[in-house]
Amino acid sequence: MSLASIVFRDAPGASDATRVRVRAAAERIGYRPDSRARWLRRAQSGLIGVVFNVRQQFHAGLVEGLYQAAETMPDIDLALAAVYPGRDDARAAEGLLRERCEALIMIGPFIPTGRIARLAQEVPVVVVARALRAPSVDRVRVDDRRGCALAVDHLVSLGHTRIAHVDGGDAPGAAERRRGYLQRMRAHGLEEFADVIGGGATAHDGAVAGRVLLQREPRPTAVAVFNDLAAIGLMNWLGFHGVRAPEAVSITGFDDTAEAAGATVPLTSVSQELELMTSTALTRAVDRARGRCEPGEVVIEPRLVVRDSCAPYSGSGD
Amino acid sequence: MSLASIVFRDAPGASDATRVRVRAAAERIGYRPDSRARWLRRAQSGLIGVVFNVRQQFHAGLVEGLYQAAETMPDIDLALAAVYPGRDDARAAEGLLRERCEALIMIGPFIPTGRIARLAQEVPVVVVARALRAPSVDRVRVDDRRGCALAVDHLVSLGHTRIAHVDGGDAPGAAERRRGYLQRMRAHGLEEFADVIGGGATAHDGAVAGRVLLQREPRPTAVAVFNDLAAIGLMNWLGFHGVRAPEAVSITGFDDTAEAAGATVPLTSVSQELELMTSTALTRAVDRARGRCEPGEVVIEPRLVVRDSCAPYSGSGD
DNA sequence: CTGAAAGCGCTAACAT
DNA sequence: ATGTTAGCGCTTTCAG
């Protein structure tokens, strides 16, 4: 019995011949190790819980990255828990705690800091893609402020001055990005042109912001948007109403999702470096679970991915 | 010890006073039942595995519905396994089998029928949103053919005759929808106008199809698209190039996702009746696991949700 | 209605 | 290098 265990765990203590023999026998009788029993018995279950919002396609890329990172770590399994309107991050986390996950990775959680901090008292928590004032929880995030600054710099370098920002409302990261935009406009001496338009995280939010933008007089010639989805919504709504990117308006997104590359006009976007973020998050989760490190913050440097949605300022304005 | 078990399972055998007392004590010492141990011990674990594609937002709605359905069933838990390019449905299912799920719900699986049938020999499998010739697996799906027929009928009733179809390539359901389109065009005596344009399941696929569409001479005045995402991609691409819905072209989608309602022009779409589909799928999964029914197919009647993306044929053509 | 004992399938620490 | 044994935290069965 322990022999099978040794073989399936790839643990030392069996000859190669035996391994082959055992695996063949298992194949014949249709044996498959029981992960529940495994998790239950092991001192360190190796189970890492992942809380994500099933409606946010940006989270999809992160979940993917976490799976890939987990594959490189033997004995680490992922347990997924979905968040959606009607089931918040805390509820999802609760289910994972019952499964005795060693650590929790929460992607862009919406619940207040206090509730996350309380969770962190029970289990190591790594928050991804959201800034947080909570020393007891790990944070892995891109420098949102810097990301928005990169976008502004890019637009300024193209000659734009009337650069607006469509923000993300109360979405994770929105406040930081708004701040980055404002700071950078000021740094360029463009504070008089600073214009923050209320938005959100969905394409629909972007479209709604488009309506507002069209009514501005004079109209901004460039827009740095909270995320790709809203940027695409904005771009399409404007295009639909005759204001096309990049000729009539330059637009930047954020997240560098697959959608950005495949948009009607491929979207210039700020990349969060998904792979780096996910492998860092998982490594930290495991290290924290094993008591190998203290909670802290890892801030990742964003990178601007230039595509076709921005053009030099033409001077003709609108 | 058994007392706690009785209380937490809401099983008979304890007075109300005791229940309160036990729960209070649990609260005080921070006790939380261990689901791993529970699953391991129980004869019927109540664990249902869900295989979904994390990149397909249409799956998100189904996952949501499954969670909601599971909440109404005591003792039923969901285990999620994500599929993405590089991790196919079979791989995801394998992980769930190790967890000894009692049944598997696979959402729009991409792998061949044969592999699904093989899985179904090991565990009851319910396939959602994909037609399948495999009597040993349960199927819960909308009548794709009829759904496309509804879209065609709607466009015909608005006076359109040059109605094209942007198909879904090799995506689950695409073949059926294509067939439904062709059959219905024939039924209306419009076979000479039938025009199937190669597409896919993403917004980008829709945009690419838009380019093809613009080159058709004469140009179709209406398009029934494989799904909402591609329809939105198509609509935005055409709008961007001056061909606006619904004035210049009428467009229908499929799936009635949240994106359809929030599109630049709210999209008329064929609804798959998510809630009915998910509650049916989960009920069948549990029933099959408990041996309470035989595998079979449940075909759900689609429903057309009319929004603003279609208009009467103007006669002016393009 | 409440407590004690057995055992789910595995792993870890032993003995052979 | 291989076999034996105890026990992870629960549920189930049986006594009290």
XYZ file of C-alpha atoms (C1' of nucleotides) in Angstrom:
668
model
C 0.000 0.000 0.000
C 2.746 2.418 0.874
C 4.465 1.236 -2.251
C 1.753 2.604 -4.466
C 1.923 5.820 -2.505
C 5.663 6.099 -3.056
C 5.336 5.442 -6.758
C 2.502 7.885 -7.374
C 4.172 10.619 -5.383
C 7.422 10.088 -7.273
C 9.011 9.790 -3.841
C 12.316 7.978 -3.369
C 12.179 4.398 -2.134
C 11.337 2.194 -5.102
C 13.313 0.783 -7.991
C 12.505 1.804 -11.532
C 11.333 -1.697 -12.316
C 8.915 -1.606 -9.409
C 7.579 1.763 -10.502
C 6.773 0.427 -13.933
C 5.180 -2.679 -12.427
C 3.036 -0.700 -10.002
C 1.871 1.776 -12.633
C 0.986 -1.048 -14.986
C -1.046 -2.765 -12.286
C -2.818 0.505 -11.486
C -3.624 0.989 -15.149
C -5.099 -2.492 -15.320
C -7.438 -2.148 -12.368
C -8.265 1.465 -13.196
C -6.735 2.828 -10.029
C -6.440 6.558 -9.564
C -5.137 8.176 -6.375
C -7.807 9.873 -4.270
C -6.862 13.521 -3.812
C -9.326 14.052 -0.961
C -7.620 11.387 1.129
C -4.264 12.747 0.126
C -5.115 16.295 1.182
C -6.578 15.007 4.395
C -3.611 12.955 5.424
C -0.697 15.140 4.433
C 0.545 17.632 6.976
C 0.885 20.159 4.181
C -1.965 19.519 1.824
C -0.446 21.538 -0.984
C -3.892 22.904 -1.728
C -3.968 26.563 -2.724
C -7.346 28.236 -3.059
C -8.009 30.691 -5.866
C -10.861 33.186 -5.618
C -11.741 34.802 -8.939
C -14.609 36.606 -10.597
C -16.019 34.402 -13.286
C -17.464 37.410 -15.143
C -14.191 39.324 -15.442
C -12.268 38.114 -18.429
C -9.153 39.748 -17.067
C -9.275 37.217 -14.234
C -9.353 34.405 -16.757
C -5.809 35.139 -17.843
C -4.659 35.138 -14.242
C -6.359 31.832 -13.489
C -4.662 30.399 -16.540
C -1.302 31.683 -15.385
C -1.808 30.224 -11.917
C -2.576 26.803 -13.380
C 0.564 26.989 -15.481
C 2.638 28.017 -12.504
C 1.139 25.224 -10.403
C 2.105 22.663 -12.996
C 5.748 23.442 -12.434
C 5.377 22.873 -8.699
C 5.009 19.253 -7.712
C 2.472 18.529 -4.990
C 0.683 21.826 -5.417
C -2.990 21.715 -6.353
C -5.373 24.564 -7.085
C -8.946 24.792 -5.835
C -11.098 27.304 -7.687
C -13.922 29.299 -6.143
C -15.995 31.621 -8.308
C -17.260 35.046 -7.355
C -20.223 36.617 -9.121
C -22.883 39.198 -8.311
C -24.681 37.464 -5.456
C -21.674 35.518 -4.160
C -18.912 37.720 -2.846
C -15.247 37.024 -2.264
C -15.767 36.213 1.401
C -18.377 33.575 0.630
C -16.133 31.999 -1.960
C -13.181 32.052 0.438
C -15.266 30.427 3.145
C -15.774 27.363 0.974
C -12.040 27.115 0.372
C -11.297 27.343 4.093
C -13.533 24.355 4.660
C -11.317 22.512 2.204
C -8.368 23.477 4.388
C -6.468 25.299 1.699
C -3.007 26.185 2.919
C -3.248 29.653 1.429
C -5.667 31.769 -0.548
C -4.998 33.745 -3.706
C -7.683 36.371 -4.221
C -7.865 38.028 -7.619
C -9.049 41.630 -7.609
C -11.330 41.169 -4.588
C -14.164 43.658 -4.227
C -14.812 43.306 -0.498
C -13.451 45.896 1.951
C -9.899 45.709 3.258
C -11.111 44.919 6.762
C -12.766 41.691 5.714
C -9.702 40.606 3.792
C -7.518 41.359 6.797
C -9.809 39.241 8.985
C -9.475 36.371 6.532
C -5.717 36.785 6.655
C -5.800 36.008 10.359
C -6.997 32.516 9.584
C -4.906 31.679 6.540
C -2.164 33.319 4.472
C -3.834 35.510 1.867
C -2.242 36.782 -1.333
C -4.212 39.522 -3.047
C -3.506 39.923 -6.742
C -4.219 43.003 -8.832
C -5.484 45.251 -6.095
C -3.696 47.777 -3.947
C -4.381 47.366 -0.250
C -3.339 48.954 3.014
C -3.049 45.761 5.024
C 0.375 44.649 6.189
C -0.882 41.207 7.176
C -1.847 40.241 3.635
C 0.456 39.663 0.705
C -0.053 41.884 -2.297
C 1.113 41.228 -5.816
C 0.142 43.925 -8.219
C 1.288 46.013 -11.084
C 2.171 49.619 -10.374
C -1.175 50.995 -11.494
C -0.116 54.576 -11.053
C 2.964 54.066 -13.171
C 0.919 52.181 -15.758
C -1.393 55.120 -16.270
C 1.629 57.400 -16.342
C 3.076 55.326 -19.179
C -0.138 55.767 -21.127
C -0.155 59.528 -20.543
C 3.518 59.799 -21.517
C 2.836 57.941 -24.718
C -0.049 60.223 -25.649
C 1.932 63.326 -24.748
C 4.842 62.140 -26.856
C 2.421 61.930 -29.772
C 1.644 65.596 -29.258
C -1.669 65.327 -27.444
C -2.539 67.753 -24.674
C -6.300 67.391 -24.244
C -6.003 63.911 -22.745
C -9.000 62.620 -20.789
C -9.235 59.659 -18.448
C -12.207 57.307 -18.271
C -11.893 55.807 -14.820
C -12.965 52.469 -13.374
C -15.438 53.698 -10.792
C -14.956 51.643 -7.650
C -13.233 48.711 -9.334
C -9.970 47.450 -7.797
C -7.097 49.569 -9.062
C -9.316 52.376 -10.322
C -8.334 54.887 -7.646
C -4.627 54.293 -8.222
C -4.908 54.633 -11.964
C -6.902 57.830 -11.620
C -4.202 59.176 -9.341
C -1.468 58.145 -11.771
C -3.262 59.944 -14.570
C -3.709 63.157 -12.584
C -0.148 63.180 -11.280
C 1.284 62.651 -14.706
C -0.857 65.320 -16.323
C 0.398 67.699 -13.678
C 3.988 66.619 -14.247
C 3.579 67.519 -17.899
C 2.057 70.859 -16.965
C -1.261 69.788 -18.418
C -3.386 69.995 -15.282
C -5.712 72.470 -16.955
C -6.615 69.744 -19.491
C -7.069 67.005 -16.917
C -10.538 65.534 -17.308
C -11.724 62.459 -15.432
C -14.881 60.890 -16.831
C -16.777 58.384 -14.690
C -16.586 54.901 -16.142
C -16.339 51.323 -14.985
C -14.894 47.947 -15.862
C -17.228 46.858 -18.668
C -17.613 47.641 -22.351
C -20.953 49.186 -21.554
C -19.323 51.565 -19.083
C -16.948 52.592 -21.845
C -19.821 53.238 -24.232
C -21.601 55.375 -21.669
C -18.414 57.365 -21.147
C -18.273 57.822 -24.914
C -21.530 59.725 -24.849
C -20.143 62.049 -22.186
C -16.926 62.513 -24.113
C -18.716 63.577 -27.281
C -20.371 66.404 -25.396
C -17.105 67.875 -24.149
C -16.221 71.171 -25.763
C -13.503 71.238 -26.930
C -13.364 67.485 -27.274
C -10.301 65.638 -25.926
C -8.091 64.214 -28.661
C -6.893 61.308 -26.568
C -8.268 59.095 -23.810
C -6.480 56.851 -21.341
C -9.085 54.311 -20.251
C -9.244 52.246 -17.042
C -9.114 48.877 -18.764
C -9.248 47.208 -22.158
C -12.876 46.271 -21.988
C -14.059 49.801 -21.291
C -11.572 51.132 -23.850
C -13.002 48.838 -26.493
C -16.536 49.810 -25.544
C -15.558 53.443 -25.810
C -13.725 52.985 -29.089
C -16.617 51.138 -30.660
C -19.213 53.584 -29.448
C -17.213 56.531 -30.753
C -16.449 54.771 -34.017
C -20.115 54.033 -34.393
C -20.820 57.728 -34.058
C -18.249 58.743 -36.585
C -15.321 59.448 -34.295
C -12.784 56.870 -35.318
C -9.602 55.770 -33.618
C -6.862 56.555 -34.178
C -7.566 59.379 -36.676
C -10.101 61.336 -34.641
C -9.207 60.113 -31.190
C -6.332 58.169 -29.644
C -7.246 55.559 -27.053
C -5.223 53.448 -24.635
C -6.428 50.505 -22.571
C -5.058 48.643 -19.601
C -4.411 44.918 -18.944
C -3.297 43.911 -22.438
C -5.958 41.216 -22.690
C -6.544 39.030 -25.716
C -9.478 41.294 -26.547
C -7.148 44.290 -26.928
C -5.168 42.605 -29.681
C -8.322 41.449 -31.449
C -10.293 44.680 -31.260
C -11.627 46.437 -34.358
C -8.585 48.664 -34.112
C -5.881 46.770 -32.203
C -5.611 48.565 -28.913
C -2.499 50.075 -27.373
C -2.560 48.845 -23.797
C -0.625 48.708 -20.537
C 0.443 45.137 -19.811
C 0.310 43.776 -16.284
C 2.846 41.053 -17.107
C 0.474 38.234 -16.249
C 2.993 35.431 -16.107
C 5.273 37.243 -13.745
C 2.348 38.214 -11.576
C 0.873 34.735 -11.359
C 4.103 32.881 -10.756
C 5.031 35.420 -8.087
C 1.620 35.122 -6.462
C 1.709 31.339 -6.349
C 5.269 31.209 -5.084
C 4.417 33.640 -2.321
C 1.262 31.722 -1.416
C 3.229 28.511 -1.000
C 6.074 30.208 0.847
C 3.680 31.899 3.224
C 1.847 28.632 3.822
C 5.131 26.960 4.698
C 6.135 29.887 6.879
C 9.095 30.645 4.646
C 8.412 34.366 4.382
C 6.575 37.307 5.837
C 3.661 39.067 4.169
C 4.699 41.935 1.963
C 4.012 43.722 -1.254
C 5.435 42.954 -4.668
C 4.923 45.725 -7.165
C 5.455 44.794 -10.774
C 6.595 47.220 -13.412
C 3.992 47.733 -16.162
C 4.895 47.771 -19.825
C 3.234 49.661 -22.647
C 2.229 47.538 -25.616
C 1.857 49.815 -28.606
C -0.664 48.824 -31.257
C -2.789 50.886 -33.634
C -5.234 52.874 -31.533
C -3.111 55.990 -31.074
C -1.889 58.481 -33.654
C 0.066 61.727 -33.513
C -1.941 64.826 -32.716
C -3.086 66.193 -36.043
C -3.671 69.755 -34.972
C -7.026 69.744 -36.695
C -8.546 68.851 -33.342
C -11.854 67.190 -33.994
C -18.157 14.286 18.115
C -21.082 12.833 16.290
C -23.134 15.560 17.846
C -21.268 18.260 15.983
C -21.714 16.231 12.823
C -25.472 16.012 13.333
C -25.752 19.719 13.987
C -23.646 20.840 11.048
C -25.375 18.510 8.643
C -28.774 19.690 9.852
C -29.540 16.023 10.371
C -32.266 14.900 12.765
C -31.192 13.805 16.236
C -30.530 16.926 18.283
C -32.731 19.368 20.143
C -32.869 22.970 19.058
C -31.234 24.023 22.311
C -28.341 21.670 21.656
C -27.933 22.955 18.133
C -27.583 26.485 19.375
C -25.143 25.408 22.067
C -22.971 23.435 19.640
C -22.885 26.196 17.056
C -21.954 28.722 19.706
C -19.116 26.525 20.930
C -17.901 26.045 17.352
C -17.947 29.779 16.814
C -15.893 30.296 19.952
C -13.119 27.878 19.094
C -13.188 28.811 15.410
C -14.281 25.382 14.300
C -15.207 24.819 10.687
C -16.152 21.419 9.261
C -13.509 19.876 7.012
C -15.031 19.199 3.616
C -12.188 16.899 2.554
C -12.891 14.539 5.424
C -16.579 14.816 4.788
C -16.258 13.918 1.112
C -13.934 11.088 1.959
C -16.158 9.497 4.533
C -19.570 9.861 2.981
C -20.777 7.092 0.705
C -22.177 9.720 -1.637
C -19.792 12.620 -1.516
C -22.230 15.041 -3.090
C -19.354 16.455 -5.100
C -20.220 17.405 -8.664
C -17.377 18.404 -10.976
C -17.788 21.268 -13.422
C -15.499 21.583 -16.436
C -15.638 24.996 -18.083
C -13.580 27.183 -20.362
C -12.327 30.122 -18.398
C -11.922 32.216 -21.555
C -15.495 31.840 -22.780
C -17.693 34.378 -21.103
C -20.734 32.412 -22.135
C -19.547 29.678 -19.777
C -19.417 32.176 -16.950
C -23.178 32.518 -16.941
C -23.559 28.763 -16.831
C -21.121 28.388 -13.943
C -23.067 31.041 -12.109
C -26.324 29.227 -12.736
C -24.851 25.949 -11.531
C -23.717 27.561 -8.280
C -27.174 28.984 -7.766
C -28.787 25.651 -8.466
C -26.363 23.905 -6.098
C -27.294 26.266 -3.299
C -30.836 24.980 -3.359
C -29.621 21.404 -3.003
C -28.340 20.540 0.442
C -25.229 18.379 0.558
C -24.265 19.145 -3.019
C -20.905 20.812 -3.602
C -19.335 21.980 -6.840
C -15.703 21.469 -7.813
C -14.501 23.695 -10.649
C -11.887 22.746 -13.216
C -10.802 25.252 -15.828
C -10.084 24.553 -19.474
C -7.904 26.862 -21.537
C -5.719 26.585 -24.624
C -3.087 24.155 -23.393
C -5.308 22.308 -20.918
C -8.141 20.440 -22.572
C -11.399 19.138 -21.176
C -10.016 15.654 -20.608
C -7.141 16.963 -18.499
C -9.490 19.065 -16.428
C -11.853 16.126 -15.970
C -8.981 13.906 -14.871
C -8.323 16.155 -11.897
C -11.967 15.998 -10.904
C -11.992 12.202 -11.096
C -9.141 12.117 -8.613
C -11.376 14.100 -6.300
C -13.970 11.370 -6.723
C -16.685 13.602 -8.064
C -19.932 11.694 -8.291
C -20.699 13.170 -11.682
C -19.192 15.584 -14.196
C -20.854 18.520 -15.890
C -18.914 19.555 -18.970
C -19.744 22.901 -20.527
C -19.347 23.096 -24.286
C -16.463 20.616 -24.387
C -14.179 20.803 -27.401
C -12.731 17.288 -27.301
C -14.055 14.586 -29.641
C -17.170 12.596 -28.803
C -15.152 9.410 -28.383
C -13.127 10.794 -25.511
C -16.222 12.072 -23.785
C -17.872 8.687 -24.190
C -14.822 7.031 -22.641
C -15.048 9.376 -19.665
C -18.721 8.498 -19.341
C -17.747 4.889 -18.715
C -16.052 5.920 -15.514
C -18.493 8.483 -14.181
C -21.866 9.944 -15.169
C -21.215 12.821 -17.557
C -23.632 15.626 -18.391
C -22.635 17.680 -21.413
C -24.136 21.152 -21.543
C -24.493 23.310 -24.635
C -23.171 20.884 -27.180
C -24.965 18.402 -29.370
C -23.495 14.919 -29.229
C -24.165 11.499 -30.680
C -23.392 9.495 -27.563
C -26.227 7.664 -25.845
C -24.126 6.981 -22.738
C -23.726 10.649 -21.867
C -26.394 13.063 -20.750
C -26.949 16.080 -22.926
C -28.639 19.309 -21.949
C -28.727 21.847 -24.711
C -30.818 24.403 -26.431
C -32.264 23.514 -29.813
C -29.549 25.305 -31.784
C -31.198 24.670 -35.106
C -34.484 26.089 -33.907
C -32.658 29.045 -32.358
C -31.164 30.034 -35.677
C -34.531 29.475 -37.294
C -36.067 31.954 -34.850
C -33.476 34.523 -35.842
C -34.115 33.958 -39.552
C -37.880 34.144 -39.042
C -37.503 37.417 -37.227
C -35.393 38.928 -39.992
C -37.751 37.634 -42.684
C -40.719 39.089 -40.827
C -38.953 42.452 -40.990
C -38.869 42.114 -44.762
C -35.253 41.019 -45.233
C -34.371 38.501 -47.909
C -30.594 38.852 -48.319
C -29.859 37.328 -44.922
C -26.337 36.032 -44.344
C -25.020 33.786 -41.594
C -21.661 34.219 -39.879
C -20.959 30.781 -38.503
C -18.959 29.586 -35.509
C -16.321 27.556 -37.311
C -15.715 24.380 -35.334
C -17.113 25.661 -32.045
C -19.678 23.495 -30.219
C -23.114 24.145 -31.668
C -21.803 25.841 -34.807
C -22.719 23.024 -37.179
C -26.257 22.824 -35.832
C -26.821 26.553 -36.072
C -25.498 26.625 -39.619
C -27.895 23.839 -40.502
C -30.795 25.646 -38.831
C -30.016 28.750 -40.848
C -29.842 26.903 -44.153
C -32.991 24.901 -43.519
C -34.952 27.956 -42.579
C -33.759 29.976 -45.529
C -34.934 27.122 -47.735
C -38.267 26.941 -45.928
C -38.801 30.596 -46.756
C -37.860 30.001 -50.355
C -34.736 32.102 -49.916
C -32.118 29.469 -50.686
C -30.716 31.591 -53.496
C -29.822 34.253 -50.901
C -28.294 31.841 -48.418
C -24.750 32.946 -47.651
C -22.605 31.351 -44.964
C -19.549 33.360 -43.983
C -16.793 31.661 -42.031
C -16.547 33.033 -38.503
C -15.818 31.866 -35.002
C -16.682 32.422 -31.365
C -14.789 35.652 -30.654
C -15.321 39.338 -31.345
C -12.283 39.241 -33.563
C -13.838 36.490 -35.665
C -16.873 38.709 -36.068
C -14.740 41.636 -37.172
C -12.960 39.497 -39.749
C -16.320 38.327 -41.071
C -17.310 41.989 -41.318
C -14.578 42.593 -43.860
C -15.839 39.707 -45.966
C -19.405 40.923 -45.669
C -18.546 44.384 -46.943
C -17.167 42.882 -50.129
C -20.346 40.986 -50.969
C -22.200 42.380 -53.941
C -25.049 42.965 -53.405
C -24.498 43.274 -49.691
C -26.750 41.314 -47.332
C -29.128 43.551 -45.385
C -29.258 41.253 -42.378
C -26.922 38.832 -40.620
C -27.672 36.046 -38.159
C -24.436 35.516 -36.245
C -23.212 32.409 -34.394
C -22.983 34.075 -30.992
C -23.199 37.424 -29.239
C -19.502 38.000 -29.060
C -18.960 37.564 -32.781
C -22.128 39.555 -33.478
C -20.821 42.434 -31.392
C -17.443 42.238 -33.104
C -19.189 42.307 -36.454
C -21.516 45.130 -35.488
C -18.682 47.258 -34.189
C -16.464 46.613 -37.164
C -19.243 47.478 -39.610
C -20.271 50.528 -37.582
C -16.693 51.629 -37.587
C -16.707 51.448 -41.348
C -19.896 53.397 -41.720
C -22.366 50.558 -41.931
C -24.495 51.027 -38.833
C -26.961 48.708 -37.203
C -29.870 48.688 -37.378
C -30.264 51.264 -40.179
C -27.820 49.819 -42.697
C -27.721 46.250 -41.471
C -29.766 44.144 -39.068
C -27.835 41.800 -36.795
C -28.834 39.011 -34.442
C -26.678 37.243 -31.889
C -26.990 34.042 -29.923
C -26.715 33.263 -26.184
C -28.292 36.456 -24.819
C -25.248 37.246 -22.711
C -24.852 40.338 -20.555
C -22.668 41.756 -23.323
C -25.580 41.652 -25.765
C -27.699 43.926 -23.602
C -24.799 46.310 -23.022
C -23.540 46.543 -26.583
C -23.246 49.850 -28.436
C -26.565 48.990 -30.021
C -28.380 46.553 -27.707
C -28.337 43.272 -29.553
C -31.314 41.123 -30.487
C -30.278 37.639 -29.448
C -31.444 34.052 -29.063
C -31.604 33.118 -25.399
C -30.472 29.707 -24.220
C -32.525 29.989 -21.028
C -29.511 29.660 -18.776
C -31.341 29.025 -15.535
C -33.422 26.238 -16.941
C -30.355 24.720 -18.553
C -28.222 24.825 -15.441
C -30.830 23.580 -13.004
C -31.682 20.775 -15.397
C -28.028 19.873 -15.827
C -27.332 19.773 -12.109
C -30.471 17.813 -11.318
C -29.585 15.262 -13.963
C -26.009 15.026 -12.736
C -27.162 14.249 -9.212
C -29.867 11.861 -10.369
C -27.420 9.997 -12.577
C -24.904 9.808 -9.755
C -27.543 8.305 -7.513
C -28.653 5.942 -10.245
C -32.079 7.511 -10.344
C -32.239 7.894 -14.095
C -30.771 6.804 -17.408
C -28.664 9.014 -19.650
C -30.671 10.954 -22.190
C -31.002 14.228 -23.977
C -32.896 17.295 -22.815
C -33.457 19.826 -25.557
C -34.509 23.259 -24.418
C -36.622 25.591 -26.469
C -34.785 28.804 -27.368
C -36.411 32.204 -27.085
C -35.762 35.313 -29.150
C -34.975 38.417 -27.132
C -35.691 41.429 -29.311
C -33.613 44.543 -28.726
C -32.481 47.306 -31.073
C -30.113 45.756 -33.579
C -32.691 44.877 -36.225
C -34.895 47.143 -38.289
C -37.422 46.617 -41.099
C -35.967 46.241 -44.575
C -35.834 49.723 -46.007
C -35.789 48.796 -49.652
C -32.900 51.175 -50.218
C -30.603 48.179 -49.998
C -27.241 49.327 -48.782
C -31.214 12.573 22.553
C -26.156 11.900 23.377
C -21.461 9.378 23.506
C -18.184 5.688 21.869
C -16.049 2.990 18.163
C -15.025 1.749 13.362
C -13.281 3.036 9.008
C -13.237 6.089 4.249
C -7.997 6.052 1.261
C -4.226 7.910 1.852
C 0.846 9.217 3.978
C 4.449 9.009 7.394
C 7.094 6.544 10.472
C 8.367 2.355 11.326
C 10.049 -2.661 10.833
C 11.691 -6.164 7.823
C 13.732 -1.971 -1.411
C 9.370 -3.453 0.319
C 5.591 -4.485 3.845
C 3.111 -3.033 8.275
C 0.724 0.196 11.197
C -1.455 4.330 12.998
C -4.323 8.127 12.237
C -5.872 12.732 9.323
C -11.518 14.511 10.569
C -15.321 13.209 9.426
C -19.994 9.969 9.089
C -22.185 5.880 10.350
C -23.656 2.321 13.424
C -24.562 0.886 17.721
C -25.001 1.578 23.111
C -26.489 4.011 26.709
